[in-house]
Amino acid sequence: MMDGPFDDYPARAPAPDTDISAEERGLANRNHGLPLELLRADITPAGAHYLLTHFDMPHLPDSTFRLEIGGAVRTQLRLSLEDLHAREQVEMPVTLECAGNGRAGHDPRHRSMPWMYEAVGTALWRGTPLRPLLEDAGALEGVQDWAFIGADEGFDSGVRHHFARSLTPEEVARTEPLLVTGMNGQPLLPQHGAPLRLIVPGWYGMASVKWLTRIEALTERFDGFQQVRTYRYRTDRAQAGEPVQDLRVKSLMVPPGLPDWYSRRRWLTPGPVRLVGRAWTGRGRRITGVTLDTGTERIGADLSAPLGPHAWVRWEATWDATPGRHALRCIARDDSGAEQPLTPPPDVAGFGNNAAQVVDVQVGEP
Ligand SMILES: Nc1nc2c(c(=O)[nH]1)N[C@H]1C(S)=C(S)[C@@H](COP(=O)(O)O)O[C@H]1N2
Ligand SMILES: [Mo]
């Protein structure tokens, strides 16, 4: 790895699970997760939605904000927030998950944001569909990619860049992204990309560029850092890898009983326990089942109606808790036949870890 412009850049060698670096602690304090007990809410309160911000949050006052659409287009556009609000508005529940969610479940672990299970949330996003706006700009012959460029800028691996991602015209047509100015009935909060962000339904969160200020039509494929140097599935660092895109099937449960403050281990009394959680998947696929595995039993969960084609479903199951220590797992399946694995899928950067959550519970007499 290059050092870039900095002296004494900290080592990013794979770390054993016992060794959390000061830099990882710094990232974990800037980027918080969803407290898992709030999985009970259909829509995640904006302040509890997970956050992942690579650089510094830019300050973009509403009155001077403009979105530019340029590059290989017939008509360059420069839109104010008023222009964007005057267009068709839609509101849609979308489940967002960070591609690095579960990274800390790998051993050894890639040094980055050390997520366990909590980098997921479902908000009601409000905005205008992207595709008609791109049609108004009009792609010229030979456009292969649309680049979405955020106002935030920094370094990674020695490369200075704005956070930016791209979608091909086919990916735009398939995912129907939104240009979002509202979240859960309120204006977008600064940490979630105010005043304007992209939301790409069904994809991991990196595609949903925050603080979006420029869209550019390109006659070649976009080669920005966040597109080609990271967010690739690799089992070896030397590989080019496959791009990280669609959400993998996954589920979580609200940890039952009473928590221990430090270890987060759970304590409950014997008898029936109602377990609740959420399950989600990508590409508009449907969750077909969730199984609660208690170590000795496998219990089929009841599923609620999905909130929308790109949002999680609620599941519930009753477990007759018996005295002793148990490892509870929930395992979801979708209509492509995919099912969550029990161990993390191999990936050198810890992307796409959809291994079943394990909740350690102690059942004891009251
Ligand atoms: N401009 C910009 N957009 C960004 C990011 C960023 O750092 N800068 N992080 C991405 C990543 S990795 C994720 S997971 C989501 C997180 O969105 P949230 O913080 O609103 O939950 O935003 C994406 N969009
Ligand atoms: Mo992310």
Coordinates of C-alpha atoms and ligand atoms in Angstrom, one line a residue:
M1 CA 0.0 0.0 0.0
M2 CA 1.3 3.5 -0.8
D3 CA 1.8 6.0 2.0
G4 CA 0.5 9.0 0.0
P5 CA 1.3 12.4 1.3
F6 CA 1.5 11.4 5.0
D7 CA 4.5 10.6 7.2
D8 CA 4.2 7.5 9.5
Y9 CA 1.0 6.1 7.9
P10 CA -0.3 3.4 10.3
A11 CA 0.1 -0.2 9.2
R12 CA -3.1 -1.7 7.6
A13 CA -1.8 -5.3 7.7
P14 CA -4.6 -7.9 8.6
A15 CA -5.1 -7.8 12.4
P16 CA -6.0 -10.7 14.7
D17 CA -9.4 -10.1 16.3
T18 CA -7.9 -9.2 19.7
D19 CA -6.1 -6.2 18.3
I20 CA -8.3 -3.1 17.5
S21 CA -6.1 -0.2 16.4
A22 CA -6.5 3.4 17.5
E23 CA -7.4 4.3 13.9
E24 CA -10.2 1.7 13.9
R25 CA -11.5 3.1 17.2
G26 CA -11.5 6.6 15.6
L27 CA -13.6 5.3 12.7
A28 CA -16.0 3.5 15.0
N29 CA -16.6 6.7 16.9
R30 CA -17.4 8.7 13.8
N31 CA -19.6 6.1 12.1
H32 CA -22.2 4.6 14.4
G33 CA -24.5 1.6 13.8
L34 CA -28.1 0.8 14.5
P35 CA -28.8 -0.3 18.1
L36 CA -30.3 -3.7 17.3
E37 CA -33.3 -3.3 19.7
L38 CA -34.5 -0.7 17.2
L39 CA -35.0 -3.4 14.6
R40 CA -38.5 -3.5 16.1
A41 CA -39.3 -0.3 14.2
D42 CA -40.4 -0.7 10.5
I43 CA -38.8 2.6 9.7
T44 CA -35.5 3.4 11.4
P45 CA -35.5 6.8 13.2
A46 CA -33.1 9.1 11.2
G47 CA -30.9 9.6 14.3
A48 CA -30.5 5.8 14.8
H49 CA -29.8 5.0 11.1
Y50 CA -26.2 3.8 10.7
L51 CA -23.6 6.2 9.2
L52 CA -20.6 5.7 7.0
T53 CA -18.7 8.8 6.0
H54 CA -15.2 8.4 4.5
F55 CA -13.9 11.9 4.6
D56 CA -15.3 15.1 6.3
M57 CA -19.0 16.1 5.9
P58 CA -19.1 19.1 3.5
H59 CA -21.1 22.1 4.4
L60 CA -23.5 22.8 1.5
P61 CA -26.0 25.7 2.2
D62 CA -29.4 25.1 0.5
S63 CA -29.6 28.6 -1.0
T64 CA -26.4 28.3 -3.1
F65 CA -26.6 24.5 -3.8
R66 CA -26.6 23.5 -7.4
L67 CA -26.5 20.0 -9.0
E68 CA -24.6 20.0 -12.3
I69 CA -25.2 17.5 -15.0
G70 CA -22.6 17.6 -17.7
G71 CA -20.0 15.7 -19.7
A72 CA -21.3 13.9 -22.9
V73 CA -24.8 15.3 -22.8
R74 CA -26.9 17.3 -25.2
T75 CA -27.9 19.9 -22.6
Q76 CA -25.8 20.7 -19.6
L77 CA -28.1 21.2 -16.6
R78 CA -27.6 23.3 -13.4
L79 CA -30.4 22.7 -10.9
S80 CA -31.2 24.4 -7.6
L81 CA -33.1 22.6 -4.8
E82 CA -36.2 24.4 -5.9
D83 CA -35.8 23.0 -9.5
L84 CA -35.4 19.5 -8.0
H85 CA -38.5 19.9 -5.7
A86 CA -40.6 21.1 -8.7
R87 CA -40.1 17.7 -10.4
E88 CA -42.0 14.5 -9.7
Q89 CA -41.6 13.4 -6.0
V90 CA -41.8 9.8 -4.8
E91 CA -41.3 8.4 -1.3
M92 CA -40.0 4.8 -0.9
P93 CA -38.8 2.6 2.0
V94 CA -35.3 1.3 1.1
T95 CA -33.1 -0.8 3.3
L96 CA -29.5 0.4 3.1
E97 CA -26.6 -1.8 4.4
C98 CA -22.9 -1.0 4.3
A99 CA -20.9 -3.5 2.2
G100 CA -18.4 -3.7 5.1
N101 CA -21.1 -4.7 7.6
G102 CA -19.9 -7.8 9.5
R103 CA -16.2 -7.1 8.7
A104 CA -15.2 -7.6 12.3
G105 CA -16.6 -11.2 12.1
H106 CA -13.6 -12.1 10.0
D107 CA -10.4 -13.3 11.7
P108 CA -7.9 -12.0 10.6
R109 CA -9.8 -8.8 10.0
H110 CA -9.1 -6.1 7.3
R111 CA -8.3 -2.8 9.0
S112 CA -11.2 -0.5 8.2
M113 CA -14.5 0.4 9.9
P114 CA -14.9 -2.6 12.3
W115 CA -18.6 -3.3 11.9
M116 CA -20.2 -6.2 13.6
Y117 CA -23.9 -6.5 12.7
E118 CA -25.3 -3.0 12.9
A119 CA -24.6 -1.2 9.6
V120 CA -28.1 -1.4 8.3
G121 CA -31.3 0.6 8.4
T122 CA -34.5 1.3 6.5
A123 CA -35.6 4.9 5.9
L124 CA -38.5 6.5 3.9
W125 CA -36.5 8.3 1.3
R126 CA -38.2 11.1 -0.6
G127 CA -37.0 12.5 -3.9
T128 CA -37.2 12.6 -7.6
P129 CA -36.5 9.7 -10.0
L130 CA -33.0 10.0 -11.6
R131 CA -33.8 8.5 -15.0
P132 CA -36.1 11.3 -16.3
L133 CA -33.6 13.9 -15.3
L134 CA -30.8 12.1 -17.2
E135 CA -33.2 11.9 -20.2
D136 CA -33.7 15.7 -20.0
A137 CA -29.9 16.2 -20.1
G138 CA -29.8 13.6 -22.9
A139 CA -26.8 11.2 -23.2
L140 CA -24.8 11.6 -26.5
E141 CA -23.9 8.7 -28.7
G142 CA -21.4 6.3 -27.0
V143 CA -22.2 7.2 -23.3
Q144 CA -21.1 4.1 -21.3
D145 CA -21.3 5.3 -17.7
W146 CA -22.8 8.0 -15.5
A147 CA -20.5 9.2 -12.7
F148 CA -22.0 10.5 -9.4
I149 CA -19.6 12.8 -7.6
G150 CA -19.9 13.9 -4.0
A151 CA -18.6 17.2 -2.6
D152 CA -16.5 15.4 0.0
E153 CA -12.8 14.9 -0.7
G154 CA -9.9 13.1 0.9
F155 CA -7.2 10.5 0.5
D156 CA -7.2 6.7 0.4
S157 CA -4.1 4.6 -0.2
G158 CA -2.3 7.8 -1.2
V159 CA -4.9 8.8 -3.9
R160 CA -6.7 12.1 -3.5
H161 CA -10.3 12.0 -4.7
H162 CA -13.9 13.0 -4.3
F163 CA -16.1 10.2 -3.1
A164 CA -17.7 9.2 -6.4
R165 CA -19.3 6.1 -7.9
S166 CA -20.9 5.3 -11.3
L167 CA -23.8 3.4 -12.8
T168 CA -24.1 2.2 -16.4
P169 CA -27.2 3.2 -18.4
E170 CA -28.4 -0.4 -17.9
E171 CA -27.8 -0.2 -14.1
V172 CA -29.8 3.1 -14.0
A173 CA -32.7 1.4 -15.8
R174 CA -32.6 -1.7 -13.6
T175 CA -32.3 -0.1 -10.2
E176 CA -34.4 3.1 -10.7
P177 CA -32.3 5.3 -8.4
L178 CA -33.8 8.4 -6.6
L179 CA -32.2 11.8 -6.1
V180 CA -33.2 12.3 -2.5
T181 CA -33.8 15.4 -0.4
G182 CA -35.9 14.0 2.4
M183 CA -35.7 11.2 4.9
N184 CA -38.5 10.0 7.2
G185 CA -40.7 13.1 6.4
Q186 CA -37.9 15.5 7.3
P187 CA -35.2 17.3 5.3
L188 CA -32.1 15.1 4.8
L189 CA -29.7 15.5 7.8
P190 CA -26.1 16.7 7.1
Q191 CA -24.6 13.3 8.0
H192 CA -26.9 11.5 5.5
G193 CA -25.9 13.7 2.6
A194 CA -27.8 17.0 2.8
P195 CA -29.0 18.6 0.8
L196 CA -29.0 15.9 -2.0
R197 CA -28.0 12.3 -2.2
L198 CA -28.5 9.3 -4.5
I199 CA -30.3 6.2 -3.3
V200 CA -29.7 3.1 -5.4
P201 CA -32.3 0.5 -4.2
G202 CA -31.2 -3.1 -3.7
W203 CA -27.4 -2.3 -3.8
Y204 CA -25.0 -2.0 -0.9
G205 CA -24.7 1.5 0.5
M206 CA -21.5 2.7 -1.3
A207 CA -23.5 3.3 -4.5
S208 CA -25.8 5.8 -2.7
V209 CA -23.5 8.9 -3.1
K210 CA -24.1 11.5 -0.4
W211 CA -23.6 15.3 -0.9
L212 CA -24.1 14.8 -4.6
T213 CA -23.1 17.9 -6.6
R214 CA -22.2 16.6 -10.1
I215 CA -23.3 14.0 -12.5
E216 CA -21.2 13.3 -15.5
A217 CA -21.9 11.3 -18.7
L218 CA -18.8 9.4 -19.8
T219 CA -17.9 7.8 -23.1
E220 CA -15.7 5.3 -21.3
R221 CA -16.2 3.4 -18.0
F222 CA -15.6 5.5 -14.8
D223 CA -12.3 4.7 -13.2
G224 CA -12.6 6.6 -9.9
F225 CA -11.0 5.2 -6.7
Q226 CA -14.2 4.1 -5.0
Q227 CA -15.3 2.4 -8.2
V228 CA -12.2 0.4 -9.3
R229 CA -9.8 0.3 -6.3
T230 CA -12.3 -0.8 -3.6
Y231 CA -15.7 -2.3 -3.3
R232 CA -14.5 -5.4 -5.3
Y233 CA -14.9 -9.0 -4.0
R234 CA -11.4 -10.5 -3.8
T235 CA -10.1 -13.6 -2.2
D236 CA -6.5 -12.4 -2.9
R237 CA -5.3 -8.8 -2.9
A238 CA -3.6 -9.3 -6.3
Q239 CA -7.0 -10.0 -8.0
A240 CA -9.0 -7.4 -9.9
G241 CA -12.1 -8.9 -8.3
E242 CA -15.8 -8.6 -9.0
P243 CA -17.7 -5.4 -8.3
V244 CA -19.8 -5.3 -5.0
Q245 CA -23.4 -4.4 -6.1
D246 CA -26.5 -6.3 -5.0
L247 CA -27.3 -6.8 -1.3
R248 CA -26.9 -10.4 -0.2
V249 CA -29.7 -12.2 1.6
K250 CA -29.4 -11.5 5.4
S251 CA -31.4 -11.3 8.6
L252 CA -30.9 -10.0 12.2
M253 CA -32.8 -10.5 15.5
V254 CA -33.5 -8.2 18.4
P255 CA -31.3 -9.7 21.1
P256 CA -33.8 -11.1 23.6
G257 CA -33.8 -10.8 27.5
L258 CA -31.6 -8.5 29.6
P259 CA -28.2 -7.5 28.4
D260 CA -24.9 -7.5 30.3
W261 CA -23.6 -3.9 29.8
Y262 CA -20.0 -4.8 28.7
S263 CA -20.2 -8.2 27.0
R264 CA -23.7 -7.8 25.5
R265 CA -24.5 -11.4 26.6
R266 CA -28.2 -11.9 27.4
W267 CA -30.0 -13.3 30.4
L268 CA -33.5 -14.7 30.3
T269 CA -35.8 -16.9 32.3
P270 CA -37.2 -20.3 31.0
G271 CA -40.4 -20.5 29.1
P272 CA -41.8 -19.1 25.8
V273 CA -39.9 -16.2 24.2
R274 CA -41.2 -14.2 21.2
L275 CA -38.2 -13.4 19.0
V276 CA -38.5 -10.7 16.4
G277 CA -36.2 -9.5 13.6
R278 CA -35.8 -8.3 10.1
A279 CA -34.7 -10.0 6.8
W280 CA -33.7 -8.4 3.5
T281 CA -32.1 -9.1 0.2
G282 CA -31.1 -7.3 -3.1
R283 CA -32.2 -6.9 -6.7
G284 CA -35.9 -6.7 -5.7
R285 CA -35.8 -10.4 -4.7
R286 CA -38.3 -11.6 -2.1
I287 CA -37.6 -13.2 1.3
T288 CA -39.2 -16.6 1.3
G289 CA -38.3 -17.8 4.8
V290 CA -36.4 -17.3 8.0
T291 CA -35.3 -20.2 10.3
L292 CA -34.5 -19.6 14.0
D293 CA -31.7 -22.1 15.0
T294 CA -31.3 -22.5 18.7
G295 CA -28.6 -25.2 18.6
T296 CA -31.1 -28.0 19.4
E297 CA -34.2 -26.9 17.4
R298 CA -34.9 -25.2 14.0
I299 CA -38.1 -23.1 14.2
G300 CA -39.7 -21.6 11.1
A301 CA -40.5 -17.9 11.6
D302 CA -43.7 -16.1 10.5
L303 CA -43.0 -13.3 8.0
S304 CA -44.9 -10.0 7.7
A305 CA -45.8 -8.4 4.4
P306 CA -42.7 -6.5 3.0
L307 CA -42.8 -2.7 3.5
G308 CA -41.8 -2.3 -0.2
P309 CA -39.9 -4.1 -3.0
H310 CA -36.5 -2.8 -1.6
A311 CA -37.2 -2.9 2.1
W312 CA -36.8 -5.5 4.9
V313 CA -39.6 -7.8 6.2
R314 CA -40.3 -8.4 9.8
W315 CA -40.1 -12.0 11.1
E316 CA -41.3 -13.5 14.4
A317 CA -40.8 -16.9 16.1
T318 CA -41.6 -18.4 19.5
W319 CA -38.8 -20.3 21.3
D320 CA -39.5 -22.3 24.5
A321 CA -36.3 -21.4 26.3
T322 CA -34.7 -24.1 28.5
P323 CA -32.1 -23.5 31.2
G324 CA -28.5 -23.3 30.0
R325 CA -26.4 -21.4 27.6
H326 CA -27.5 -21.2 23.9
A327 CA -26.3 -19.7 20.7
L328 CA -29.3 -18.3 18.7
R329 CA -29.1 -17.8 15.0
C330 CA -31.5 -16.6 12.3
I331 CA -31.1 -17.8 8.8
A332 CA -33.0 -16.2 5.9
R333 CA -33.6 -17.4 2.3
D334 CA -34.8 -15.6 -0.8
D335 CA -36.6 -16.5 -4.0
S336 CA -33.3 -17.0 -5.9
G337 CA -32.7 -20.0 -3.6
A338 CA -29.9 -18.2 -1.8
E339 CA -29.6 -18.8 2.0
Q340 CA -27.3 -17.1 4.6
P341 CA -24.1 -19.1 5.3
L342 CA -23.0 -19.9 8.9
T343 CA -19.5 -18.6 8.3
P344 CA -18.3 -15.4 6.6
P345 CA -17.9 -15.7 2.8
P346 CA -14.1 -15.2 2.1
D347 CA -13.2 -11.7 1.2
V348 CA -9.9 -9.9 1.8
A349 CA -11.6 -6.6 2.7
G350 CA -14.5 -8.2 4.6
F351 CA -17.2 -7.1 2.1
G352 CA -20.6 -8.8 1.8
N353 CA -20.4 -10.8 5.1
N354 CA -24.0 -12.2 5.3
A355 CA -23.1 -15.0 7.8
A356 CA -25.9 -15.7 10.3
Q357 CA -25.9 -13.5 13.4
V358 CA -25.1 -15.4 16.7
V359 CA -26.7 -14.2 19.9
D360 CA -25.3 -15.7 23.1
V361 CA -28.0 -16.2 25.7
Q362 CA -28.0 -17.6 29.2
V363 CA -31.4 -19.0 30.4
G364 CA -31.6 -19.3 34.2
E365 CA -34.1 -19.6 37.0
P366 CA -35.4 -16.2 38.2
Ligands
LIG1 N1 -20.2 11.4 -0.7 C1 -20.2 10.2 0.0 N2 -21.2 9.3 -0.2 C2 -21.2 8.2 0.4 C3 -20.2 7.8 1.4 C4 -19.2 8.8 1.6 O1 -18.3 8.6 2.4 N3 -19.2 9.9 0.9 N4 -20.3 6.6 2.0 C5 -21.0 5.5 1.3 C6 -21.2 4.3 2.1 S1 -19.8 3.3 2.1 C7 -22.4 4.0 2.6 S2 -22.5 2.5 3.4 C8 -23.5 4.9 2.6 C9 -23.9 5.2 4.0 O2 -25.0 6.1 4.0 P1 -25.5 6.7 5.4 O3 -24.4 7.3 6.1 O4 -26.6 7.7 5.1 O5 -26.1 5.5 6.2 O6 -23.2 6.1 2.0 C10 -22.4 6.0 0.8 N5 -22.3 7.3 0.2
MO2 MO -20.4 1.3 3.2

